[in-house]
XYZ file of C-alpha atoms in Angstrom:
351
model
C -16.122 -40.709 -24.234
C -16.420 -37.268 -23.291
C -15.655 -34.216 -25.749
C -12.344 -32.397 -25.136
C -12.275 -28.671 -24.242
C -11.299 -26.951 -27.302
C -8.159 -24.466 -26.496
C -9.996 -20.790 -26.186
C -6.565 -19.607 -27.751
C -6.864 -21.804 -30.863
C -6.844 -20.460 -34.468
C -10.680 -20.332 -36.310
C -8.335 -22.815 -38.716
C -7.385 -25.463 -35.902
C -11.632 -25.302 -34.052
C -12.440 -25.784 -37.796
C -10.672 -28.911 -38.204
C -11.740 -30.151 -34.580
C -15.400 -29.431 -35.264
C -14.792 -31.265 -38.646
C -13.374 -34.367 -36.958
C -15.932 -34.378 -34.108
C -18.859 -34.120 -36.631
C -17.374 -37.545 -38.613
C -17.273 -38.865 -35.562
C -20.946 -38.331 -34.276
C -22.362 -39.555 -37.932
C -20.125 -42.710 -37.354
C -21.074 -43.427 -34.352
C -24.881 -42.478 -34.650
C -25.521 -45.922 -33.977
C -23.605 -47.206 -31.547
C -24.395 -47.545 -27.904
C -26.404 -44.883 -26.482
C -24.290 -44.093 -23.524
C -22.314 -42.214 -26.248
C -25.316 -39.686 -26.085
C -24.818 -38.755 -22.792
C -22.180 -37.045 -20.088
C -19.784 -39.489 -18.686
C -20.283 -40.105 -15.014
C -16.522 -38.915 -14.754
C -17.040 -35.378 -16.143
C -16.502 -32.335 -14.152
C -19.702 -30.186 -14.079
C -19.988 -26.503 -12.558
C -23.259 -24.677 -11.597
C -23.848 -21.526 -13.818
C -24.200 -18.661 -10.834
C -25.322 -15.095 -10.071
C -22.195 -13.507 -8.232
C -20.220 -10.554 -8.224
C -16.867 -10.679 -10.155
C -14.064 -9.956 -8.522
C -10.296 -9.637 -9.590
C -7.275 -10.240 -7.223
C -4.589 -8.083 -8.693
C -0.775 -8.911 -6.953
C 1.862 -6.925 -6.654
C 5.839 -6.565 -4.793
C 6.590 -4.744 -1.564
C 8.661 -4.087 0.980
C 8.297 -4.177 4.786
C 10.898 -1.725 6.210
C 10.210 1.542 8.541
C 9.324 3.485 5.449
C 10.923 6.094 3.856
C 14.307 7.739 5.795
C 14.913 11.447 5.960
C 17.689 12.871 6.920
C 17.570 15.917 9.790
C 20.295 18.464 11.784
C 20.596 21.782 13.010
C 20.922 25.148 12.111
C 23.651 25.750 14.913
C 27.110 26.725 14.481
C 29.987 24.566 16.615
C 31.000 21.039 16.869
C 29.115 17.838 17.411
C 29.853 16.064 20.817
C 27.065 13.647 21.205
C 24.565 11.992 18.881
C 21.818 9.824 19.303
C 22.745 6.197 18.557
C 20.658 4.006 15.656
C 17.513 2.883 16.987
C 16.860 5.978 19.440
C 13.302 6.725 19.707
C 13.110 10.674 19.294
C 9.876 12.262 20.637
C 8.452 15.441 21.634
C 11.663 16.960 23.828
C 14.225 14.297 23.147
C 17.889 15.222 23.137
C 19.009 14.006 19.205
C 22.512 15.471 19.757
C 25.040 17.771 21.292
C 26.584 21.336 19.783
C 29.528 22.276 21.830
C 28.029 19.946 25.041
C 24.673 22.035 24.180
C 21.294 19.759 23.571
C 19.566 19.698 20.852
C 16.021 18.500 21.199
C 13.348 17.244 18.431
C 9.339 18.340 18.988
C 6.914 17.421 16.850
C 5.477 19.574 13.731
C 5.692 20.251 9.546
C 7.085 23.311 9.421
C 10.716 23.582 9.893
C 12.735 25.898 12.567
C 13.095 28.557 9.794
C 13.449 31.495 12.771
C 14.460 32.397 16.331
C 11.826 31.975 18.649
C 11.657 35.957 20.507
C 8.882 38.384 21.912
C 8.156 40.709 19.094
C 7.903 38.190 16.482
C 5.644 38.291 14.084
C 2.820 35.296 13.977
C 2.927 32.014 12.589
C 2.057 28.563 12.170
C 5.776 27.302 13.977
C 4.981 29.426 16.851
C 1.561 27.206 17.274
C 3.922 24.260 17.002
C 5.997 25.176 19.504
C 3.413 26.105 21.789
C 1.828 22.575 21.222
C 4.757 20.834 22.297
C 5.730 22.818 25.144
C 1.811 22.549 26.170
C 2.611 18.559 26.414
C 6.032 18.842 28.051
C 3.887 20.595 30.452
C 5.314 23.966 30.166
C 2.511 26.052 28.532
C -1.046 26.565 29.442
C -2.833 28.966 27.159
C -4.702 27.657 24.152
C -2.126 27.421 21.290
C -2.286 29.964 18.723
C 0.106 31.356 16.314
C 1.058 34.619 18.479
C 4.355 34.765 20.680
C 2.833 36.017 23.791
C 3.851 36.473 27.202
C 3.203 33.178 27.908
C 4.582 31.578 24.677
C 7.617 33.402 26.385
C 7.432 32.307 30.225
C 7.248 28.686 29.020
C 10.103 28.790 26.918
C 12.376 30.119 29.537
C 10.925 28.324 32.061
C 11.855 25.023 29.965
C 15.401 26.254 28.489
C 16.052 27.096 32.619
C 14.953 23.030 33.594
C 17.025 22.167 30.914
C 20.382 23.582 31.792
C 20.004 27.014 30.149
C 20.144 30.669 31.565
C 16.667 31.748 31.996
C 15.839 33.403 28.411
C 12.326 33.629 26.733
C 14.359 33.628 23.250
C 14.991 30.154 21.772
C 17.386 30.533 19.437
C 16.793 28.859 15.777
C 18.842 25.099 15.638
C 18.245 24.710 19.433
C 15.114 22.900 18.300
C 14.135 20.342 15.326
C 10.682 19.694 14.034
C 9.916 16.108 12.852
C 6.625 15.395 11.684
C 5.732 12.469 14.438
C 7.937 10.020 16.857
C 10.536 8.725 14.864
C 13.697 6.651 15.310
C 17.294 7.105 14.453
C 18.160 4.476 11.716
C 21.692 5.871 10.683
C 24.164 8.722 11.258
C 25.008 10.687 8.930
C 27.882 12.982 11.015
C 29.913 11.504 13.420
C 31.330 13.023 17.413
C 33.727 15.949 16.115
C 32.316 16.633 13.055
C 31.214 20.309 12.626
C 27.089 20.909 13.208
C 25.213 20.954 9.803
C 21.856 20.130 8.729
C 22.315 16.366 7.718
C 23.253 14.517 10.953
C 20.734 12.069 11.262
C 18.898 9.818 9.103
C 15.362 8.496 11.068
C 12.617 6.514 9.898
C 9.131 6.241 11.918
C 8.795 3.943 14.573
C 6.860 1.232 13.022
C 6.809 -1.280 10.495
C 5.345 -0.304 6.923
C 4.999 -1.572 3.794
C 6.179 0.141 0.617
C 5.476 -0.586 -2.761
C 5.519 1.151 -6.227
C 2.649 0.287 -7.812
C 2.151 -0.123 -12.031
C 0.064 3.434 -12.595
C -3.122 1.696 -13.853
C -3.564 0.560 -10.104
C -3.389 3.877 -8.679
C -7.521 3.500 -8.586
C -7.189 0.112 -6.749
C -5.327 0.852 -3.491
C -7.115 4.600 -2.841
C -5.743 5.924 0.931
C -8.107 3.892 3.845
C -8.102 0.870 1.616
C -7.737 -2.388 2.490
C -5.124 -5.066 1.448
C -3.462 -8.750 2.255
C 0.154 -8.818 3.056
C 1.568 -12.185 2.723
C 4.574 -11.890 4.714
C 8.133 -14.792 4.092
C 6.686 -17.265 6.031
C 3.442 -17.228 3.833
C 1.255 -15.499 6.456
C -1.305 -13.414 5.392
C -1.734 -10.070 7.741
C -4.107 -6.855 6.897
C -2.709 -3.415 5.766
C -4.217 -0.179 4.786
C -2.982 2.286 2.577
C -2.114 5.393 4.625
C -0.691 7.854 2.055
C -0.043 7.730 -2.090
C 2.533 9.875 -3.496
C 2.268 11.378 -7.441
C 3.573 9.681 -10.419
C 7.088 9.100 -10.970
C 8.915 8.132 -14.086
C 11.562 5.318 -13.942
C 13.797 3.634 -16.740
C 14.941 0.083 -16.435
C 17.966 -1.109 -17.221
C 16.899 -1.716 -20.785
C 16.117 1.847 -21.180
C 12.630 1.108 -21.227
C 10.487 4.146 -18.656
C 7.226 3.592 -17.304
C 5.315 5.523 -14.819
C 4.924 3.963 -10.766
C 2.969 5.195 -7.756
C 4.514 5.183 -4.833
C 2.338 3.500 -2.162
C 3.165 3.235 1.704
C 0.658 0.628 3.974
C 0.871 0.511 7.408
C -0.433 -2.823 9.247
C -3.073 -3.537 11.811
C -1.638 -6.085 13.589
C 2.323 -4.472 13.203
C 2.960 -7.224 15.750
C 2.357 -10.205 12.535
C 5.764 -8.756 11.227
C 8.147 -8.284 14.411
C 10.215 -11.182 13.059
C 11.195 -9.478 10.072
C 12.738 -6.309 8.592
C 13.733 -4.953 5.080
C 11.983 -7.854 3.721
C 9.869 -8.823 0.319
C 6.064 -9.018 0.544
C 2.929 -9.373 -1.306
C 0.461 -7.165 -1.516
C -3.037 -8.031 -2.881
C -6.275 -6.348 -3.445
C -9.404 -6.778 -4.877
C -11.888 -5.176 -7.085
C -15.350 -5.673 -8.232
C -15.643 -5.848 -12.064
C -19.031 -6.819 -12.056
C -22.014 -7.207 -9.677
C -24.953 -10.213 -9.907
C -24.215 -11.488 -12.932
C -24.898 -14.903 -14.740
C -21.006 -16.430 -14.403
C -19.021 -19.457 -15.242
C -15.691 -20.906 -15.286
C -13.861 -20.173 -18.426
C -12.762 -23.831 -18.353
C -16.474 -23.811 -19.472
C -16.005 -22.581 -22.806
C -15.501 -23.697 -26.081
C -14.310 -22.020 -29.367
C -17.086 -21.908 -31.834
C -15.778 -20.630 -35.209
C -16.347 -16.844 -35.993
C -14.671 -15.934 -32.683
C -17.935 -17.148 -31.015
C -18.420 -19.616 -27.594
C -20.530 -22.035 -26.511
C -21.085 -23.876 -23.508
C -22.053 -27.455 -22.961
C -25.081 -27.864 -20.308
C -26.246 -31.024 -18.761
C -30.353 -31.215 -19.486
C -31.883 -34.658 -18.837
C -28.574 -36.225 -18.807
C -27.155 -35.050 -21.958
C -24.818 -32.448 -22.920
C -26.256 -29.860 -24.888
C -23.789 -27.359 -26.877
C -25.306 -23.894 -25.788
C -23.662 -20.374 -28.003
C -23.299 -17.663 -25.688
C -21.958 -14.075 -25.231
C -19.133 -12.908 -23.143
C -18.521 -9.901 -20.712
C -16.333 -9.424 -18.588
C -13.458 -11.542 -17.013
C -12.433 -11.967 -13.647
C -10.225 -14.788 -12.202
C -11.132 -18.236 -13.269
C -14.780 -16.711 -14.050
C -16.531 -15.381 -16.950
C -20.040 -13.339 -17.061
C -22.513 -14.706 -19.934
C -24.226 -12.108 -21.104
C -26.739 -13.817 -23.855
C -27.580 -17.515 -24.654
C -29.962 -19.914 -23.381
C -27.785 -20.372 -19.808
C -30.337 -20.054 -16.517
C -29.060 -20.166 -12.935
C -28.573 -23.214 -11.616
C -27.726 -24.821 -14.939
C -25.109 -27.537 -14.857
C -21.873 -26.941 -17.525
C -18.752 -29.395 -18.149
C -15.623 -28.105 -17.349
C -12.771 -28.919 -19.148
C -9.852 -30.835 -17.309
């Protein structure tokens, strides 16, 4: 019969008594058949390797259109139009009306803070502007962060074509910045509301995945990174982590805080996930714990008392009990680090 596995969890009280009972057993038995010598055809055997260890650490997400923010205008008056929920707003895109006057979104981080007039003084949202009139067509020059004549020409030129007086000042409100194409997901104002800064709530335009992530993984999913999504229907698609907020501090409902990272993935094949929106995912990654090491299966070991292990490895036929040193875990695999264990060597495996 073959020996049982001995528990890697057990007490040094319980392996005592099982190394006991398996030592009266051997001197009973010393003279018995001699099959009892060697490894039962049926046991399950592993070959000791050289490989890298690697963990698969699993965590929950969700696959939405990330993370809404919530945009308006400056303007004074009375809202008679608004973009409906699901509007793609892009560089010159109407997002709403202010007393039957557009009000159009262009690309760019800094916010409308100012009118837009000869005589300003520079900037980084005068660049902006002149980027986005440059790809509505309107402006030629190379975009810098002076309001020139031509800054000028182009905005009146592209007020006139838009049902304005001819004016090179653009008045602050008449234009929003968002940082990239987005799309309307909600209103927050409604038609005959008065004009204010929250009026629209708009996420981006594709599919993400966002996750808070347990602060000890914050070094495992590192922006450009790559990761499985297993999406409902238990198909596995590619992400890659695009940006990682700081550290936040949450309390549970027990009272109990710990610290998450926020995480937000977007996927390379965003067509995997058309099916499905505000959903639960997985998201799983990998890391290398160790690299060309002797390894294992921990189903391998066996409690020796002391807190030591042992192996059992197949030579001529017969299991031989083999102490040996641990490193470090990973999966279903452990690194041996001393003992008389060689590559190639066969171990039993515990059912």
């Amino acid at each position: 019969m073959p020996k049982k596995r001995i528990v890697i969890a057990a007490t040094a009280a319980v392996v005592a008594i099982a190394l006991g009972v398996t030592g009266f057993t051997l001197m009973n038995n010393a003279n018995t058949d001699e099959s009892t010598n060697t490894v039962s055809p049926a046991a399950e055997t592993a070959t000791v390797t050289k490989t890298d260890l690697v963990e698969r650490v699993e965590t929950k997400g969700t696959l939405n259109h990330g993370k809404a923010a919530t945009y308006g205008t400056q303007l004074t008056g009375t809202i008679t139009s608004l973009a409906a929920p699901g509007t793609k707003l892009s560089v010159g895109t109407e997002m709403m009306r202010v007393n039957e006057r557009p009000v159009f979104t262009m690309h760019g981080k800094v916010p409308a803070w100012r009118n837009f007039e000869e005589g300003m003084s520079d900037g980084h949202d005068v660049m902006q502007l002149e980027q986005n009139l440059q790809a509505l067509g309107y402006f030629e020059d190379e975009p810098d962060e002076h309001y020139g004549w031509a800054t000028a020409s182009a905005v009146a030129q592209w007020q006139k074509d838009n049902g304005f007086e001819w004016s090179t000042t653009l008045e602050l409100g008449r234009v929003v910045f968002v940082p990239g194409d987005v799309q309307v997901s909600a209103q927050q104002a409604k038609v005959g509301d008065a004009a204010s800064t929250s009026v629209l709530e708009v996420t981006g335009t594709s599919k993400v995945v966002t996750a808070e992530v347990p602060s000890n993984m914050r070094s495992l999913l590192p922006v450009g990174a790559k990761v499985d999504v297993k999406l409902p229907d238990s198909t596995t698609t590619q992400a890659v982590v695009e940006s990682v907020d700081p550290p936040v501090e949450q309390e549970d409902k027990s009272g109990q805080k710990t610290v998450k990272v926020p995480v937000q993935l977007s996927l390379t094949d965003p067509a995997a996930a058309e099916a499905y929106a505000d959903v639960t995912v997985n998201v799983a990654t990998t890391r290398t714990i160790a690299t060309g090491v002797l390894a294992v299966p921990v189903r391998a070991l066996l409690a020796e008392p002391g807190g030591k292990y042992a192996v059992e490895v197949i030579k001529n036929g017969v299991p031989t009990r083999v102490q040996v040193e641990l490193g470090a875990f990973a999966d279903d695999l452990v690194e041996i680090t001393s003992g008389d264990l060689h590559e190639g060597d066969k171990v039993v495996v515990g059912e």
